[in-house]
Amino acid sequence: TAWHAVMIAGTGTTYSAPAVVANGGGAIVVAAPPRNTLDFYWNLDGTPAWHRQLVAGVGTTYSAPAVTGNDGSANVVAQGPGNSLDFYWQQNGTTQWHPEAIPGADAVSAPSITTYSQDDVDLADVVVQGPIDSLLDFVNVNGSGTWNSVAVSDFPFFTAGSAPTVIGNNGSQNIAAFGGAGQLLFYGPDSAGVWRQQVVSRVT
C-alpha cells in the first residue's frame, strides 16, 4: 500500500501538466519547462536515477505535451507556435529527436496521442481540439513521415469543447471529449469502420 515519492526535476523546472507512459522496461515523462521548451525524462525500472533530454528548444512548445511508446520508440506531441501541432520521435536507447510538423492542424488545445496496430501496420494517432470546438484526428504509419487527417464526425463543429483524449483499442482508436453543451462524448468506429458518437453523460 505504500507510495514512494521521487523527485524527477527540481523547483522551477516544470510549467505544464506532465504526461507519463511505460516504455521499454522503464518509465518516460514529458513536460514543458520555462521558455516554451520541451523536456523528456526517462528511468529504468528499479533504478532511482532519472535522465533528462531536451526534445525541443526555446519557443517551440505552447501546451502540455503527450507521450506514448511505439514499437521500440517514444512518440511525443505538443502544440507549437501559431496553433501548429508538432510531433517528435526517438528510437529507444538513442539521444536524437526527430521533429515533424503535422500538416493541416489548427490546434487550440493540448493534444493526446496513442499507438495501435491495424492489419499488422503500426500507427501513431494524434487528436486535438480545433477551431469552433471541432475535433481533429491525424494518423501516421510508422516511419512514413506522412500524416493523414481522419474525419471523426459528420458534425465538424461543437464536437470537442475541451482537449480530447485517445487510446488504441483492438485495432482502432477510441476518443473522449467534453462536449460544447457540457456533455461527455465518446467516439469510436463501428464494425464497418464508420465513426459513431455516443453521449456518455449530459447535464440533467
mmCIF file of C-alpha atoms in Angstrom:
data_model
loop_
_atom_site.group_PDB
_atom_site.id
_atom_site.type_symbol
_atom_site.label_atom_id
_atom_site.label_comp_id
_atom_site.label_asym_id
_atom_site.label_seq_id
_atom_site.Cartn_x
_atom_site.Cartn_y
_atom_site.Cartn_z
ATOM 1 C CA THR A 1 0.000 0.000 0.000
ATOM 2 C CA ALA A 2 2.997 2.353 0.294
ATOM 3 C CA TRP A 3 3.541 5.153 -2.211
ATOM 4 C CA HIS A 4 7.108 6.230 -2.832
ATOM 5 C CA ALA A 5 7.792 9.827 -3.890
ATOM 6 C CA VAL A 6 10.697 10.509 -6.221
ATOM 7 C CA MET A 7 11.601 13.993 -7.436
ATOM 8 C CA ILE A 8 12.231 13.871 -11.189
ATOM 9 C CA ALA A 9 13.174 17.536 -11.597
ATOM 10 C CA GLY A 10 13.538 20.300 -9.028
ATOM 11 C CA THR A 11 11.974 23.672 -8.334
ATOM 12 C CA GLY A 12 11.428 25.941 -11.333
ATOM 13 C CA THR A 13 11.837 23.217 -13.958
ATOM 14 C CA THR A 14 8.246 22.425 -14.937
ATOM 15 C CA TYR A 15 5.445 24.708 -16.109
ATOM 16 C CA SER A 16 2.887 22.352 -17.656
ATOM 17 C CA ALA A 17 0.964 19.248 -16.791
ATOM 18 C CA PRO A 18 3.236 16.234 -17.365
ATOM 19 C CA ALA A 19 2.470 13.039 -19.261
ATOM 20 C CA VAL A 20 3.839 9.586 -18.419
ATOM 21 C CA VAL A 21 3.928 6.158 -20.055
ATOM 22 C CA ALA A 22 5.720 2.856 -19.569
ATOM 23 C CA ASN A 23 8.148 2.105 -22.388
ATOM 24 C CA GLY A 24 10.997 -0.358 -22.978
ATOM 25 C CA GLY A 25 11.419 -1.550 -19.400
ATOM 26 C CA GLY A 26 11.136 1.877 -17.844
ATOM 27 C CA ALA A 27 9.020 4.983 -17.476
ATOM 28 C CA ILE A 28 9.145 8.137 -19.573
ATOM 29 C CA VAL A 29 7.789 11.539 -18.615
ATOM 30 C CA VAL A 30 7.436 14.684 -20.713
ATOM 31 C CA ALA A 31 6.682 18.229 -19.557
ATOM 32 C CA ALA A 32 7.166 21.822 -20.669
ATOM 33 C CA PRO A 33 9.790 23.767 -18.706
ATOM 34 C CA PRO A 34 10.323 27.560 -18.835
ATOM 35 C CA ARG A 35 10.675 29.498 -22.114
ATOM 36 C CA ASN A 36 8.304 27.193 -24.026
ATOM 37 C CA THR A 37 10.786 24.338 -24.381
ATOM 38 C CA LEU A 38 10.069 20.612 -24.119
ATOM 39 C CA ASP A 39 11.767 18.148 -21.748
ATOM 40 C CA PHE A 40 11.876 14.346 -21.728
ATOM 41 C CA TYR A 41 12.847 12.239 -18.701
ATOM 42 C CA TRP A 42 13.482 8.507 -18.633
ATOM 43 C CA ASN A 43 14.091 5.985 -15.900
ATOM 44 C CA LEU A 44 14.794 2.238 -15.931
ATOM 45 C CA ASP A 45 12.501 0.157 -13.720
ATOM 46 C CA GLY A 46 14.027 -0.467 -10.310
ATOM 47 C CA THR A 47 16.632 2.296 -10.538
ATOM 48 C CA PRO A 48 16.430 5.686 -8.766
ATOM 49 C CA ALA A 49 18.056 7.853 -11.437
ATOM 50 C CA TRP A 50 16.085 9.979 -13.886
ATOM 51 C CA HIS A 51 17.773 11.156 -17.082
ATOM 52 C CA ARG A 52 16.785 14.393 -18.831
ATOM 53 C CA GLN A 53 16.848 15.181 -22.536
ATOM 54 C CA LEU A 54 15.821 18.359 -24.341
ATOM 55 C CA VAL A 55 13.309 17.449 -27.037
ATOM 56 C CA ALA A 56 12.735 20.937 -28.466
ATOM 57 C CA GLY A 57 14.250 24.339 -27.752
ATOM 58 C CA VAL A 58 13.043 27.813 -26.848
ATOM 59 C CA GLY A 59 9.742 28.962 -28.341
ATOM 60 C CA THR A 60 8.623 25.553 -29.599
ATOM 61 C CA THR A 61 6.016 24.327 -27.107
ATOM 62 C CA TYR A 62 2.741 26.026 -26.157
ATOM 63 C CA SER A 63 0.737 23.291 -24.430
ATOM 64 C CA ALA A 64 1.150 20.367 -22.110
ATOM 65 C CA PRO A 65 2.733 17.566 -24.165
ATOM 66 C CA ALA A 66 1.516 13.997 -24.628
ATOM 67 C CA VAL A 67 3.658 10.860 -24.941
ATOM 68 C CA THR A 68 3.348 7.208 -25.909
ATOM 69 C CA GLY A 69 5.617 4.258 -26.561
ATOM 70 C CA ASN A 70 5.635 2.958 -30.126
ATOM 71 C CA ASP A 71 7.392 -0.236 -31.264
ATOM 72 C CA GLY A 72 10.751 0.496 -29.646
ATOM 73 C CA SER A 73 10.492 4.269 -29.813
ATOM 74 C CA ALA A 74 8.999 7.187 -27.905
ATOM 75 C CA ASN A 75 6.489 9.493 -29.578
ATOM 76 C CA VAL A 76 5.787 12.985 -28.209
ATOM 77 C CA VAL A 77 3.345 15.605 -29.443
ATOM 78 C CA ALA A 78 2.640 19.186 -28.361
ATOM 79 C CA GLN A 79 1.037 22.360 -29.627
ATOM 80 C CA GLY A 80 3.598 24.574 -31.332
ATOM 81 C CA PRO A 81 3.651 28.288 -32.185
ATOM 82 C CA GLY A 82 0.772 29.727 -34.165
ATOM 83 C CA ASN A 83 -1.578 26.845 -33.258
ATOM 84 C CA SER A 84 0.646 24.361 -35.055
ATOM 85 C CA LEU A 85 0.981 20.745 -33.939
ATOM 86 C CA ASP A 86 4.450 19.240 -33.582
ATOM 87 C CA PHE A 87 5.394 15.556 -33.384
ATOM 88 C CA TYR A 88 8.742 14.226 -32.144
ATOM 89 C CA TRP A 89 10.055 10.677 -32.153
ATOM 90 C CA GLN A 90 13.139 8.968 -30.816
ATOM 91 C CA GLN A 91 14.385 5.397 -31.057
ATOM 92 C CA ASN A 92 14.789 3.847 -27.604
ATOM 93 C CA GLY A 93 18.403 3.940 -26.421
ATOM 94 C CA THR A 94 19.383 6.872 -28.659
ATOM 95 C CA THR A 95 19.589 10.593 -27.942
ATOM 96 C CA GLN A 96 18.489 12.179 -31.232
ATOM 97 C CA TRP A 97 14.949 13.534 -31.537
ATOM 98 C CA HIS A 98 13.300 13.793 -34.947
ATOM 99 C CA PRO A 99 10.740 16.627 -35.322
ATOM 100 C CA GLU A 100 7.802 16.614 -37.720
ATOM 101 C CA ALA A 101 5.120 19.258 -38.231
ATOM 102 C CA ILE A 102 1.670 17.706 -38.596
ATOM 103 C CA PRO A 103 0.185 19.447 -41.657
ATOM 104 C CA GLY A 104 -3.299 20.883 -41.630
ATOM 105 C CA ALA A 105 -3.510 21.121 -37.859
ATOM 106 C CA ASP A 106 -5.039 24.227 -36.300
ATOM 107 C CA ALA A 107 -4.676 23.171 -32.680
ATOM 108 C CA VAL A 108 -6.377 25.127 -29.906
ATOM 109 C CA SER A 109 -5.755 22.657 -27.046
ATOM 110 C CA ALA A 110 -3.196 20.267 -25.710
ATOM 111 C CA PRO A 111 -3.124 17.115 -27.878
ATOM 112 C CA SER A 112 -3.400 13.451 -26.975
ATOM 113 C CA ILE A 113 -1.553 10.568 -28.635
ATOM 114 C CA THR A 114 -1.826 6.791 -28.818
ATOM 115 C CA THR A 115 -0.484 3.950 -30.936
ATOM 116 C CA TYR A 116 -2.159 0.823 -32.215
ATOM 117 C CA SER A 117 -1.735 -1.863 -34.854
ATOM 118 C CA GLN A 118 -4.209 -2.217 -37.724
ATOM 119 C CA ASP A 119 -3.818 -5.088 -40.205
ATOM 120 C CA ASP A 120 -0.243 -5.607 -38.921
ATOM 121 C CA VAL A 121 0.609 -1.948 -39.598
ATOM 122 C CA ASP A 122 1.815 0.135 -36.635
ATOM 123 C CA LEU A 123 0.133 3.530 -36.426
ATOM 124 C CA ALA A 124 0.503 6.684 -34.346
ATOM 125 C CA ASP A 125 -2.686 8.653 -33.772
ATOM 126 C CA VAL A 126 -2.956 12.253 -32.545
ATOM 127 C CA VAL A 127 -6.175 14.041 -31.598
ATOM 128 C CA VAL A 128 -6.601 17.688 -30.643
ATOM 129 C CA GLN A 129 -9.317 20.291 -30.306
ATOM 130 C CA GLY A 130 -9.606 22.512 -33.367
ATOM 131 C CA PRO A 131 -11.382 25.808 -34.114
ATOM 132 C CA ILE A 132 -15.063 26.223 -33.209
ATOM 133 C CA ASP A 133 -14.833 23.200 -30.877
ATOM 134 C CA SER A 134 -14.022 20.833 -33.734
ATOM 135 C CA LEU A 135 -12.248 17.503 -33.232
ATOM 136 C CA LEU A 136 -9.114 16.912 -35.310
ATOM 137 C CA ASP A 137 -7.576 13.454 -35.762
ATOM 138 C CA PHE A 138 -4.285 12.683 -37.524
ATOM 139 C CA VAL A 139 -2.830 9.230 -38.243
ATOM 140 C CA ASN A 140 0.722 8.310 -39.265
ATOM 141 C CA VAL A 141 2.136 4.986 -40.457
ATOM 142 C CA ASN A 142 5.368 4.364 -38.571
ATOM 143 C CA GLY A 143 8.383 5.646 -40.453
ATOM 144 C CA SER A 144 6.424 7.139 -43.344
ATOM 145 C CA GLY A 145 6.612 10.790 -42.308
ATOM 146 C CA THR A 146 3.138 11.237 -43.800
ATOM 147 C CA TRP A 147 0.159 12.304 -41.698
ATOM 148 C CA ASN A 148 -3.417 11.712 -42.808
ATOM 149 C CA SER A 149 -6.407 13.597 -41.452
ATOM 150 C CA VAL A 150 -9.305 11.394 -40.322
ATOM 151 C CA ALA A 151 -12.908 12.651 -40.293
ATOM 152 C CA VAL A 152 -14.223 11.555 -36.906
ATOM 153 C CA SER A 153 -17.652 13.144 -37.026
ATOM 154 C CA ASP A 154 -20.211 14.260 -39.585
ATOM 155 C CA PHE A 155 -20.688 17.280 -37.348
ATOM 156 C CA PRO A 156 -17.379 19.157 -37.706
ATOM 157 C CA PHE A 157 -18.160 21.834 -35.126
ATOM 158 C CA PHE A 158 -19.137 21.700 -31.452
ATOM 159 C CA THR A 159 -17.850 18.144 -31.144
ATOM 160 C CA ALA A 160 -14.997 18.846 -28.711
ATOM 161 C CA GLY A 161 -15.298 21.558 -26.108
ATOM 162 C CA SER A 162 -12.029 20.548 -24.454
ATOM 163 C CA ALA A 163 -8.737 18.857 -25.126
ATOM 164 C CA PRO A 164 -9.727 15.312 -26.203
ATOM 165 C CA THR A 165 -8.090 12.082 -25.128
ATOM 166 C CA VAL A 166 -7.440 8.992 -27.267
ATOM 167 C CA ILE A 167 -6.477 5.362 -26.744
ATOM 168 C CA GLY A 168 -5.834 2.465 -29.096
ATOM 169 C CA ASN A 169 -8.382 -0.321 -28.721
ATOM 170 C CA ASN A 170 -8.482 -3.576 -30.668
ATOM 171 C CA GLY A 171 -7.107 -2.234 -33.934
ATOM 172 C CA SER A 172 -8.725 1.195 -33.883
ATOM 173 C CA GLN A 173 -8.915 4.283 -31.709
ATOM 174 C CA ASN A 174 -11.402 5.468 -29.097
ATOM 175 C CA ILE A 175 -11.734 9.190 -28.377
ATOM 176 C CA ALA A 176 -13.407 11.004 -25.498
ATOM 177 C CA ALA A 177 -14.030 14.742 -25.231
ATOM 178 C CA PHE A 178 -16.030 17.263 -23.265
ATOM 179 C CA GLY A 179 -18.885 18.470 -25.475
ATOM 180 C CA GLY A 180 -19.769 22.084 -26.131
ATOM 181 C CA ALA A 181 -23.034 21.783 -24.174
ATOM 182 C CA GLY A 182 -21.449 20.217 -21.087
ATOM 183 C CA GLN A 183 -21.840 16.577 -22.051
ATOM 184 C CA LEU A 184 -19.199 13.851 -22.164
ATOM 185 C CA LEU A 185 -18.792 12.475 -25.704
ATOM 186 C CA PHE A 186 -17.264 9.208 -26.910
ATOM 187 C CA TYR A 187 -16.204 8.467 -30.489
ATOM 188 C CA GLY A 188 -15.360 5.076 -31.915
ATOM 189 C CA PRO A 189 -15.707 3.245 -35.250
ATOM 190 C CA ASP A 190 -18.330 0.562 -35.654
ATOM 191 C CA SER A 191 -17.718 -2.848 -37.262
ATOM 192 C CA ALA A 192 -17.937 -1.230 -40.722
ATOM 193 C CA GLY A 193 -15.341 1.413 -39.822
ATOM 194 C CA VAL A 194 -17.901 4.231 -39.637
ATOM 195 C CA TRP A 195 -17.297 6.655 -36.759
ATOM 196 C CA ARG A 196 -20.113 6.900 -34.221
ATOM 197 C CA GLN A 197 -20.697 9.431 -31.493
ATOM 198 C CA GLN A 198 -22.101 8.410 -28.129
ATOM 199 C CA VAL A 199 -23.191 10.757 -25.361
ATOM 200 C CA VAL A 200 -21.762 9.230 -22.207
ATOM 201 C CA SER A 201 -23.307 11.767 -19.855
ATOM 202 C CA ARG A 202 -25.106 15.105 -20.079
ATOM 203 C CA VAL A 203 -26.312 17.864 -17.821
ATOM 204 C CA THR A 204 -29.628 16.935 -16.223
#
